[in-house]
Short mmCIF file of N, CA and C in Angstrom, two decimals:
data_model
loop_
_atom_site.label_atom_id
_atom_site.label_comp_id
_atom_site.label_asym_id
_atom_site.label_seq_id
_atom_site.Cartn_x
_atom_site.Cartn_y
_atom_site.Cartn_z
N MET A 22 -31.27 -72.79 5.42
CA MET A 22 -31.51 -73.10 6.95
C MET A 22 -32.52 -71.80 7.46
N VAL A 23 -32.08 -70.94 7.02
CA VAL A 23 -32.56 -69.59 7.56
C VAL A 23 -33.82 -69.05 6.67
N LEU A 24 -33.32 -69.44 5.20
CA LEU A 24 -35.11 -69.26 4.43
C LEU A 24 -35.82 -70.10 4.58
N ARG A 25 -35.46 -71.57 4.95
CA ARG A 25 -36.09 -72.58 5.17
C ARG A 25 -37.29 -72.39 6.54
N LEU A 26 -36.63 -71.64 7.57
CA LEU A 26 -37.08 -71.24 9.03
C LEU A 26 -38.55 -70.39 8.56
N ALA A 27 -37.74 -69.16 7.51
CA ALA A 27 -38.69 -68.34 7.50
C ALA A 27 -39.90 -68.20 6.43
N LYS A 28 -39.86 -69.47 5.66
CA LYS A 28 -41.02 -70.12 5.24
C LYS A 28 -41.84 -70.63 5.94
N ILE A 29 -41.29 -71.59 6.99
CA ILE A 29 -42.23 -72.12 8.01
C ILE A 29 -42.79 -71.34 8.57
N ALA A 30 -42.21 -70.46 8.97
CA ALA A 30 -42.64 -69.84 10.65
C ALA A 30 -43.85 -68.89 9.70
N LEU A 31 -43.76 -68.26 8.23
CA LEU A 31 -44.87 -67.77 7.69
C LEU A 31 -45.89 -68.02 7.94
N LEU A 32 -46.00 -69.53 7.47
CA LEU A 32 -46.77 -70.48 7.37
C LEU A 32 -47.54 -70.74 8.44
N PHE A 33 -46.83 -70.68 9.74
CA PHE A 33 -47.58 -71.05 10.90
C PHE A 33 -48.16 -69.26 11.31
N ALA A 34 -47.71 -68.41 10.95
CA ALA A 34 -48.64 -67.22 11.56
C ALA A 34 -49.59 -67.30 10.71
N ILE A 35 -48.94 -67.75 9.67
CA ILE A 35 -50.66 -67.80 8.96
C ILE A 35 -52.32 -68.92 9.62
N ALA A 36 -51.10 -69.60 9.55
CA ALA A 36 -52.28 -70.76 10.54
C ALA A 36 -52.71 -70.09 12.17
N LEU A 37 -51.87 -69.30 12.81
CA LEU A 37 -52.71 -68.79 13.85
C LEU A 37 -52.98 -67.29 13.21
N PHE A 38 -53.34 -67.20 12.55
CA PHE A 38 -54.32 -66.16 11.98
C PHE A 38 -55.75 -66.67 11.78
N TYR A 39 -55.48 -68.14 11.25
CA TYR A 39 -56.61 -69.04 10.84
C TYR A 39 -58.02 -69.17 12.02
N GLY A 40 -56.62 -69.82 12.75
CA GLY A 40 -57.15 -70.27 14.26
C GLY A 40 -57.62 -69.21 15.16
N PHE A 41 -57.30 -67.76 15.16
CA PHE A 41 -58.13 -66.68 15.96
C PHE A 41 -59.63 -65.95 14.69
N VAL A 42 -59.77 -66.02 13.84
CA VAL A 42 -60.50 -66.30 12.88
C VAL A 42 -61.54 -67.08 13.61
N VAL A 43 -61.47 -68.43 13.22
CA VAL A 43 -62.81 -69.43 13.09
C VAL A 43 -62.51 -69.63 14.51
N PHE A 44 -61.82 -69.49 15.61
CA PHE A 44 -62.32 -69.02 17.04
C PHE A 44 -63.04 -67.93 17.23
N ASN A 45 -62.90 -66.84 16.73
CA ASN A 45 -64.10 -65.17 16.68
C ASN A 45 -65.10 -65.58 15.94
N ASN A 46 -65.02 -66.37 15.19
CA ASN A 46 -66.26 -66.68 13.99
C ASN A 46 -66.93 -67.62 15.13
N ILE A 47 -66.78 -68.60 15.74
CA ILE A 47 -67.64 -69.48 16.35
C ILE A 47 -67.87 -69.40 17.70
N THR A 48 -66.56 -67.92 19.04
CA THR A 48 -66.98 -67.87 19.93
C THR A 48 -68.64 -66.57 19.71
N ASP A 49 -68.07 -65.75 18.92
CA ASP A 49 -69.01 -64.35 18.11
C ASP A 49 -69.74 -64.84 17.23
N TYR A 50 -70.32 -65.85 16.89
CA TYR A 50 -70.86 -66.41 15.72
C TYR A 50 -72.11 -64.81 15.09
N HIS A 51 -72.51 -64.59 15.96
CA HIS A 51 -73.62 -63.44 15.85
C HIS A 51 -73.13 -61.95 15.29
N SER A 52 -72.11 -61.64 15.67
CA SER A 52 -71.47 -60.36 14.96
C SER A 52 -70.57 -60.33 13.84
N ASN A 53 -70.09 -61.82 12.92
CA ASN A 53 -69.81 -61.51 12.16
C ASN A 53 -70.92 -62.06 11.26
N TYR A 54 -71.83 -63.01 11.54
CA TYR A 54 -73.01 -63.32 10.82
C TYR A 54 -73.83 -62.14 10.62
N LEU A 55 -74.19 -60.91 11.06
CA LEU A 55 -74.28 -59.88 10.81
C LEU A 55 -73.67 -59.55 9.44
N PHE A 56 -72.39 -59.63 9.19
CA PHE A 56 -71.63 -59.00 7.99
C PHE A 56 -72.42 -59.70 6.90
N VAL A 57 -72.42 -61.08 6.76
CA VAL A 57 -72.94 -61.57 5.72
C VAL A 57 -73.91 -61.65 5.85
N HIS A 58 -75.22 -61.32 6.58
CA HIS A 58 -76.44 -60.94 6.40
C HIS A 58 -76.24 -59.83 5.55
N HIS A 59 -76.17 -58.28 5.61
CA HIS A 59 -75.98 -57.53 5.43
C HIS A 59 -75.56 -57.17 3.74
N VAL A 60 -74.36 -57.81 3.97
CA VAL A 60 -74.18 -57.97 2.16
C VAL A 60 -75.27 -59.49 1.53
N LEU A 61 -75.59 -60.06 1.89
CA LEU A 61 -76.39 -60.83 0.79
C LEU A 61 -77.64 -60.69 0.75
N MET A 62 -77.86 -59.66 2.04
CA MET A 62 -79.29 -58.32 2.05
C MET A 62 -78.97 -57.61 0.62
N MET A 63 -77.68 -57.22 0.47
CA MET A 63 -77.27 -55.76 0.20
C MET A 63 -78.24 -54.59 0.50
N ASP A 64 -79.11 -54.51 1.69
CA ASP A 64 -79.62 -53.30 2.23
C ASP A 64 -78.86 -52.22 2.42
N SER A 65 -77.23 -52.40 2.34
CA SER A 65 -76.56 -50.91 2.40
C SER A 65 -75.86 -50.51 1.30
N THR A 66 -76.39 -50.42 0.53
CA THR A 66 -75.91 -50.57 -1.25
C THR A 66 -76.54 -49.19 -1.29
N PHE A 67 -76.11 -48.82 -2.48
CA PHE A 67 -76.87 -47.44 -2.64
C PHE A 67 -78.04 -47.74 -3.33
N PRO A 68 -79.67 -46.62 -2.43
CA PRO A 68 -80.34 -47.02 -2.91
C PRO A 68 -81.27 -47.07 -4.74
N GLY A 69 -81.84 -48.02 -4.58
CA GLY A 69 -82.36 -47.82 -6.05
C GLY A 69 -81.51 -48.67 -6.99
N ASN A 70 -80.16 -49.23 -7.20
CA ASN A 70 -79.07 -49.76 -7.67
C ASN A 70 -80.01 -50.72 -8.36
N ARG A 71 -79.36 -51.06 -10.01
CA ARG A 71 -80.19 -51.78 -10.25
C ARG A 71 -79.78 -53.53 -9.89
N GLY A 72 -79.05 -53.71 -9.57
CA GLY A 72 -78.58 -54.92 -8.75
C GLY A 72 -79.21 -55.58 -7.57
N LEU A 73 -80.37 -54.80 -7.24
CA LEU A 73 -81.10 -55.41 -5.67
C LEU A 73 -81.02 -57.05 -6.20
N TRP A 74 -81.79 -57.26 -7.56
CA TRP A 74 -82.65 -58.44 -7.75
C TRP A 74 -81.52 -59.82 -7.37
N ARG A 75 -80.07 -59.53 -6.96
CA ARG A 75 -79.66 -60.64 -6.51
C ARG A 75 -79.52 -60.49 -5.12
N ALA A 76 -80.10 -59.95 -4.50
CA ALA A 76 -79.97 -59.96 -2.92
C ALA A 76 -80.64 -61.22 -2.45
N ILE A 77 -80.44 -61.54 -1.19
CA ILE A 77 -80.70 -63.35 -0.81
C ILE A 77 -80.96 -62.71 0.33
N ASP A 78 -82.55 -62.98 0.39
CA ASP A 78 -83.72 -62.65 1.87
C ASP A 78 -84.15 -64.17 2.41
N SER A 79 -82.90 -64.66 2.85
CA SER A 79 -83.01 -66.11 3.36
C SER A 79 -82.07 -66.42 4.50
N PRO A 80 -82.63 -66.40 5.54
CA PRO A 80 -81.71 -66.66 7.12
C PRO A 80 -80.37 -67.63 6.83
N VAL A 81 -81.79 -68.50 6.32
CA VAL A 81 -81.27 -70.26 6.55
C VAL A 81 -80.20 -70.32 5.29
N ALA A 82 -80.19 -69.27 3.73
CA ALA A 82 -79.02 -69.20 3.04
C ALA A 82 -78.07 -68.04 3.92
N HIS A 83 -78.37 -67.30 4.63
CA HIS A 83 -77.32 -66.44 5.23
C HIS A 83 -76.47 -67.13 6.14
N HIS A 84 -77.06 -68.06 6.91
CA HIS A 84 -76.29 -69.09 7.77
C HIS A 84 -75.20 -70.22 6.92
N ALA A 85 -76.62 -70.70 5.80
CA ALA A 85 -75.42 -71.29 5.19
C ALA A 85 -74.00 -71.06 4.47
N PHE A 86 -73.87 -69.73 3.66
CA PHE A 86 -73.12 -68.96 3.46
C PHE A 86 -71.54 -68.82 4.53
N TYR A 87 -72.20 -68.26 5.70
CA TYR A 87 -71.54 -68.07 6.91
C TYR A 87 -70.82 -69.34 7.47
N VAL A 88 -71.41 -69.94 7.65
CA VAL A 88 -71.30 -71.78 7.92
C VAL A 88 -70.23 -72.15 6.85
N SER A 89 -70.23 -71.92 5.54
CA SER A 89 -69.32 -72.48 4.91
C SER A 89 -68.18 -71.98 4.42
N ILE A 90 -68.19 -70.42 5.25
CA ILE A 90 -66.56 -69.80 5.33
C ILE A 90 -65.93 -70.18 6.29
N ILE A 91 -66.69 -70.37 7.19
CA ILE A 91 -65.78 -70.78 8.45
C ILE A 91 -65.36 -72.14 8.47
N ALA A 92 -66.00 -73.36 8.04
CA ALA A 92 -65.27 -74.49 7.16
C ALA A 92 -64.31 -73.85 6.24
N TRP A 93 -63.98 -73.35 5.55
CA TRP A 93 -63.40 -72.75 4.65
C TRP A 93 -61.71 -72.42 5.10
N GLU A 94 -62.19 -71.16 6.50
CA GLU A 94 -61.12 -71.20 6.93
C GLU A 94 -60.66 -72.03 7.84
N PHE A 95 -61.01 -72.63 8.52
CA PHE A 95 -60.91 -74.37 9.19
C PHE A 95 -59.70 -75.01 8.63
N ALA A 96 -60.40 -75.48 7.46
CA ALA A 96 -59.54 -76.30 6.49
C ALA A 96 -58.56 -75.63 5.99
N THR A 97 -58.17 -74.06 5.62
CA THR A 97 -57.07 -73.57 5.55
C THR A 97 -56.31 -73.49 6.31
N GLY A 98 -56.86 -73.34 7.68
CA GLY A 98 -55.90 -73.49 8.76
C GLY A 98 -55.33 -75.06 9.02
N LEU A 99 -55.97 -76.13 8.95
CA LEU A 99 -55.73 -77.08 9.37
C LEU A 99 -54.58 -77.62 8.14
N LEU A 100 -54.34 -76.88 6.77
CA LEU A 100 -54.05 -77.14 6.31
C LEU A 100 -52.76 -76.63 6.18
N CYS A 101 -52.38 -75.58 6.92
CA CYS A 101 -51.61 -74.54 6.95
C CYS A 101 -50.64 -75.38 7.98
N ILE A 102 -51.40 -76.13 8.74
CA ILE A 102 -50.47 -76.93 9.86
C ILE A 102 -50.06 -77.78 9.49
N TRP A 103 -50.83 -78.75 8.64
CA TRP A 103 -50.58 -80.22 8.35
C TRP A 103 -49.24 -79.83 7.52
N GLY A 104 -49.17 -78.39 6.46
CA GLY A 104 -47.96 -78.31 5.57
C GLY A 104 -47.22 -77.83 6.31
N GLY A 105 -47.01 -76.83 7.56
CA GLY A 105 -45.98 -76.68 8.25
C GLY A 105 -45.36 -77.82 9.18
N VAL A 106 -45.88 -78.49 9.60
CA VAL A 106 -45.42 -80.00 9.41
C VAL A 106 -44.62 -80.99 8.98
N ARG A 107 -45.38 -81.03 7.74
CA ARG A 107 -44.55 -81.19 6.27
C ARG A 107 -43.12 -80.78 5.85
N LEU A 108 -43.24 -79.12 6.59
CA LEU A 108 -41.80 -78.68 6.10
C LEU A 108 -40.68 -78.96 7.31
N LEU A 109 -41.40 -78.98 8.05
CA LEU A 109 -40.95 -79.17 9.98
C LEU A 109 -39.66 -80.33 9.74
N ARG A 110 -40.96 -81.17 9.05
CA ARG A 110 -39.70 -82.69 9.05
C ARG A 110 -38.69 -82.71 7.69
N ALA A 111 -38.98 -81.79 7.14
CA ALA A 111 -38.55 -82.22 5.83
C ALA A 111 -36.71 -80.61 5.82
N LEU A 112 -36.98 -80.24 7.33
CA LEU A 112 -36.10 -78.94 7.26
C LEU A 112 -34.82 -79.49 6.86
N ARG A 113 -34.41 -80.20 7.42
CA ARG A 113 -32.74 -80.89 7.38
C ARG A 113 -32.17 -81.66 6.47
N GLY A 114 -33.30 -81.48 5.33
CA GLY A 114 -33.36 -82.78 3.88
C GLY A 114 -32.56 -81.84 3.05
N THR A 115 -32.60 -82.55 2.17
CA THR A 115 -32.15 -82.50 0.37
C THR A 115 -33.11 -80.72 -0.09
N ALA A 116 -32.90 -79.95 -0.33
CA ALA A 116 -33.98 -79.27 -1.61
C ALA A 116 -34.77 -79.52 -1.98
N ALA A 117 -34.20 -81.10 -3.17
CA ALA A 117 -35.84 -81.47 -3.45
C ALA A 117 -36.78 -82.40 -2.42
N LEU A 118 -36.69 -82.53 -1.13
CA LEU A 118 -37.31 -83.53 -0.43
C LEU A 118 -38.02 -82.04 0.19
N PHE A 119 -37.42 -80.98 0.50
CA PHE A 119 -37.75 -79.65 0.90
C PHE A 119 -39.02 -79.06 -0.30
N ASN A 120 -38.73 -78.90 -1.16
CA ASN A 120 -39.33 -78.73 -2.51
C ASN A 120 -40.74 -79.73 -2.67
N THR A 121 -40.41 -81.00 -2.26
CA THR A 121 -41.90 -81.89 -2.69
C THR A 121 -42.75 -81.58 -1.45
N ALA A 122 -41.88 -81.33 -0.10
CA ALA A 122 -42.83 -81.00 1.41
C ALA A 122 -43.47 -80.10 1.12
N LYS A 123 -43.41 -79.05 0.52
CA LYS A 123 -44.22 -77.81 0.15
C LYS A 123 -45.73 -77.76 -0.45
N ARG A 124 -45.73 -79.14 -0.71
CA ARG A 124 -47.16 -79.27 -1.48
C ARG A 124 -48.72 -79.24 -0.80
N THR A 125 -48.19 -78.62 0.23
CA THR A 125 -49.25 -78.75 1.25
C THR A 125 -49.57 -77.63 1.76
N ALA A 126 -48.58 -76.91 1.53
CA ALA A 126 -48.74 -75.58 2.56
C ALA A 126 -48.80 -74.63 0.89
N VAL A 127 -48.48 -75.31 -0.37
CA VAL A 127 -49.15 -74.47 -1.28
C VAL A 127 -50.72 -74.72 -1.28
N THR A 128 -50.84 -75.16 -1.30
CA THR A 128 -52.48 -76.46 -1.03
C THR A 128 -53.38 -74.72 -0.51
N ALA A 129 -52.70 -74.77 0.90
CA ALA A 129 -53.55 -74.25 2.12
C ALA A 129 -53.68 -72.88 1.73
N LEU A 130 -52.13 -72.00 1.01
CA LEU A 130 -52.35 -70.78 0.55
C LEU A 130 -52.75 -70.21 -0.70
N THR A 131 -53.09 -71.76 -1.39
CA THR A 131 -54.08 -71.33 -2.29
C THR A 131 -55.35 -71.12 -2.22
N LEU A 132 -55.39 -71.98 -1.37
CA LEU A 132 -56.72 -72.28 -0.64
C LEU A 132 -57.23 -70.94 -0.04
N SER A 133 -56.81 -70.61 0.77
CA SER A 133 -56.93 -69.16 1.40
C SER A 133 -57.03 -67.96 0.28
N LEU A 134 -56.12 -68.17 -0.92
CA LEU A 134 -56.31 -66.74 -1.61
C LEU A 134 -57.61 -67.17 -2.37
N LEU A 135 -57.94 -68.13 -2.81
CA LEU A 135 -59.22 -68.76 -3.82
C LEU A 135 -60.52 -67.92 -2.59
N MET A 136 -60.14 -67.83 -1.50
CA MET A 136 -61.11 -67.66 -0.26
C MET A 136 -61.86 -65.95 -0.41
N TRP A 137 -60.28 -65.27 -0.22
CA TRP A 137 -60.53 -63.79 -0.77
C TRP A 137 -60.79 -63.44 -1.25
N LEU A 138 -60.36 -63.82 -3.13
CA LEU A 138 -60.58 -63.46 -3.96
C LEU A 138 -61.79 -64.19 -4.52
N VAL A 139 -62.37 -65.04 -4.37
CA VAL A 139 -63.76 -65.42 -4.92
C VAL A 139 -64.88 -65.20 -3.63
N ALA A 140 -64.45 -65.56 -2.11
CA ALA A 140 -66.05 -65.28 -1.93
C ALA A 140 -65.90 -64.03 -1.22
N PHE A 141 -65.25 -62.82 -1.18
CA PHE A 141 -64.97 -61.72 -0.47
C PHE A 141 -64.93 -60.77 -1.97
N LEU A 142 -63.74 -60.95 -2.71
CA LEU A 142 -63.57 -60.16 -3.62
C LEU A 142 -64.73 -59.90 -4.77
N THR A 143 -64.89 -61.05 -5.22
CA THR A 143 -65.49 -61.38 -6.30
C THR A 143 -67.01 -61.65 -5.74
N ILE A 144 -67.43 -62.54 -5.29
CA ILE A 144 -68.96 -62.91 -4.67
C ILE A 144 -69.46 -61.29 -3.87
N GLY A 145 -69.08 -61.44 -2.79
CA GLY A 145 -69.63 -60.27 -1.53
C GLY A 145 -69.46 -58.69 -2.58
N GLY A 146 -67.86 -58.11 -2.88
CA GLY A 146 -67.84 -57.38 -2.84
C GLY A 146 -68.40 -56.94 -4.68
N GLU A 147 -68.04 -57.86 -5.83
CA GLU A 147 -68.94 -57.63 -7.17
C GLU A 147 -70.33 -58.14 -7.22
N TRP A 148 -70.50 -59.14 -7.26
CA TRP A 148 -72.15 -59.48 -7.07
C TRP A 148 -73.02 -59.22 -6.03
N PHE A 149 -72.50 -59.25 -4.99
CA PHE A 149 -73.54 -58.64 -3.95
C PHE A 149 -73.12 -56.91 -3.53
N LEU A 150 -72.17 -56.26 -4.32
CA LEU A 150 -72.20 -54.90 -4.64
C LEU A 150 -71.51 -54.42 -3.46
N MET A 151 -71.16 -55.20 -2.58
CA MET A 151 -70.50 -54.64 -0.90
C MET A 151 -69.68 -53.62 -1.06
N TRP A 152 -68.86 -53.24 -2.55
CA TRP A 152 -67.99 -52.20 -2.37
C TRP A 152 -69.05 -50.64 -2.45
N GLN A 153 -70.48 -50.75 -2.27
CA GLN A 153 -71.27 -49.60 -2.45
C GLN A 153 -71.51 -49.27 -0.55
N SER A 154 -71.16 -50.34 0.26
CA SER A 154 -71.36 -49.93 1.58
C SER A 154 -70.39 -49.72 2.27
N LYS A 155 -71.02 -48.18 2.78
CA LYS A 155 -69.77 -48.23 3.89
C LYS A 155 -70.00 -48.77 5.00
N ALA A 156 -70.97 -49.18 5.21
CA ALA A 156 -71.20 -49.86 6.74
C ALA A 156 -70.38 -51.29 6.60
N TRP A 157 -70.67 -52.44 5.05
CA TRP A 157 -70.43 -53.10 5.43
C TRP A 157 -69.74 -54.00 4.24
N ASN A 158 -68.83 -53.35 4.22
CA ASN A 158 -67.33 -53.49 3.13
C ASN A 158 -66.51 -54.10 3.56
N GLY A 159 -66.17 -55.43 3.35
CA GLY A 159 -64.54 -56.30 3.90
C GLY A 159 -63.99 -55.82 2.63
N GLN A 160 -63.71 -55.35 1.59
CA GLN A 160 -62.82 -55.30 0.88
C GLN A 160 -61.48 -55.08 0.78
N ASP A 161 -61.63 -53.86 1.54
CA ASP A 161 -60.16 -53.56 2.15
C ASP A 161 -59.26 -55.14 2.75
N ALA A 162 -60.21 -55.48 3.74
CA ALA A 162 -59.63 -56.21 4.34
C ALA A 162 -59.00 -57.48 3.95
N ALA A 163 -59.98 -57.69 2.80
CA ALA A 163 -59.68 -59.24 2.60
C ALA A 163 -58.98 -58.66 1.19
N PHE A 164 -58.26 -57.40 0.24
CA PHE A 164 -57.38 -57.62 -0.11
C PHE A 164 -56.04 -57.87 0.71
N ARG A 165 -56.24 -56.84 1.92
CA ARG A 165 -54.77 -56.83 2.65
C ARG A 165 -54.63 -58.40 3.04
N MET A 166 -55.49 -59.47 3.25
CA MET A 166 -55.42 -60.73 3.01
C MET A 166 -54.80 -61.00 2.26
N PHE A 167 -55.61 -61.20 1.06
CA PHE A 167 -54.70 -61.69 -0.53
C PHE A 167 -53.96 -61.32 -0.42
N THR A 168 -53.17 -59.76 -0.22
CA THR A 168 -51.66 -59.93 -0.56
C THR A 168 -50.93 -60.04 0.43
N VAL A 169 -51.48 -60.23 1.65
CA VAL A 169 -50.38 -61.22 2.91
C VAL A 169 -49.96 -62.71 2.16
N VAL A 170 -51.20 -63.01 1.98
CA VAL A 170 -51.17 -64.54 1.57
C VAL A 170 -50.63 -64.96 0.68
N GLY A 171 -50.80 -63.62 -0.35
CA GLY A 171 -49.77 -63.93 -1.61
C GLY A 171 -48.29 -63.60 -2.00
N ILE A 172 -47.82 -62.98 -1.15
CA ILE A 172 -46.87 -62.53 -0.70
C ILE A 172 -45.63 -63.96 0.02
N VAL A 173 -46.61 -64.69 0.88
CA VAL A 173 -45.80 -65.62 1.79
C VAL A 173 -45.73 -66.76 0.43
N LEU A 174 -47.02 -67.06 -0.45
CA LEU A 174 -46.90 -68.42 -0.68
C LEU A 174 -45.82 -67.60 -2.32
N LEU A 175 -45.93 -66.42 -2.70
CA LEU A 175 -44.51 -66.22 -3.94
C LEU A 175 -43.47 -66.99 -3.09
N PHE A 176 -43.08 -66.32 -1.86
CA PHE A 176 -41.90 -66.81 -0.74
C PHE A 176 -41.93 -68.12 -0.73
N LEU A 177 -42.77 -68.49 -0.47
CA LEU A 177 -42.63 -70.03 -0.19
C LEU A 177 -42.37 -71.29 -1.48
N ALA A 178 -43.70 -70.44 -2.51
CA ALA A 178 -42.89 -71.58 -3.52
C ALA A 178 -41.40 -70.97 -4.28
N MET A 179 -40.23 -70.07 -3.78
CA MET A 179 -39.34 -70.28 -4.09
C MET A 179 -38.15 -71.47 -4.47
N PRO A 180 -37.86 -71.99 -5.41
CA PRO A 180 -37.20 -72.99 -4.80
C PRO A 180 -35.97 -72.84 -4.28
N ASP A 181 -36.00 -73.93 -3.63
CA ASP A 181 -35.43 -74.53 -2.40
C ASP A 181 -33.74 -75.22 -2.92
N VAL A 182 -32.28 -74.66 -2.98
CA VAL A 182 -31.77 -74.99 -3.30
C VAL A 182 -30.75 -75.92 -2.17
N GLU A 183 -29.92 -77.02 -3.06
CA GLU A 183 -29.01 -77.36 -2.23
C GLU A 183 -27.64 -75.88 -1.23
N GLU A 184 -27.60 -76.11 -0.52
CA GLU A 184 -26.72 -74.98 0.34
C GLU A 184 -25.25 -75.57 -0.29
N GLN A 185 -24.57 -74.61 -0.47
CA GLN A 185 -23.25 -74.76 -0.65
C GLN A 185 -22.38 -74.38 0.59
N PRO A 186 -21.11 -75.14 1.22
CA PRO A 186 -20.18 -75.26 2.35
C PRO A 186 -19.57 -74.08 2.37
#
């Protein structure tokens, strides 16, 4: 029971994180919009690098990218909550029932990992060369979140077995 509760608590902690992220991105839209704007503009990468042709100089595209990130974060947070509720409902059930109830949580955490890996580390970091920027480089934070969520996913995915009396 303790391991099940730990899995549920960690999932709800990630949901809380996403709740704060979405709240901050909506209530202080401009601050984080600037991050997306500068990454897509590539205006703080190494001068004269040969990848500058990739830069996007469209505020409409910048807003679209940013809104899609917020929507992704919102969906991930909701799935974490839904997954946590499903796990709570299965808490006292059989191991098979609890393992089946993990599906939504696994989906939520996978969606989170994909955001950090695809949106931030791959597209932002490599395609838009975010790693070259001292001011607008979110790779460390993305890696940190990828690692935290990955550890929670690995822990959650550990199969539950029937407890012995």
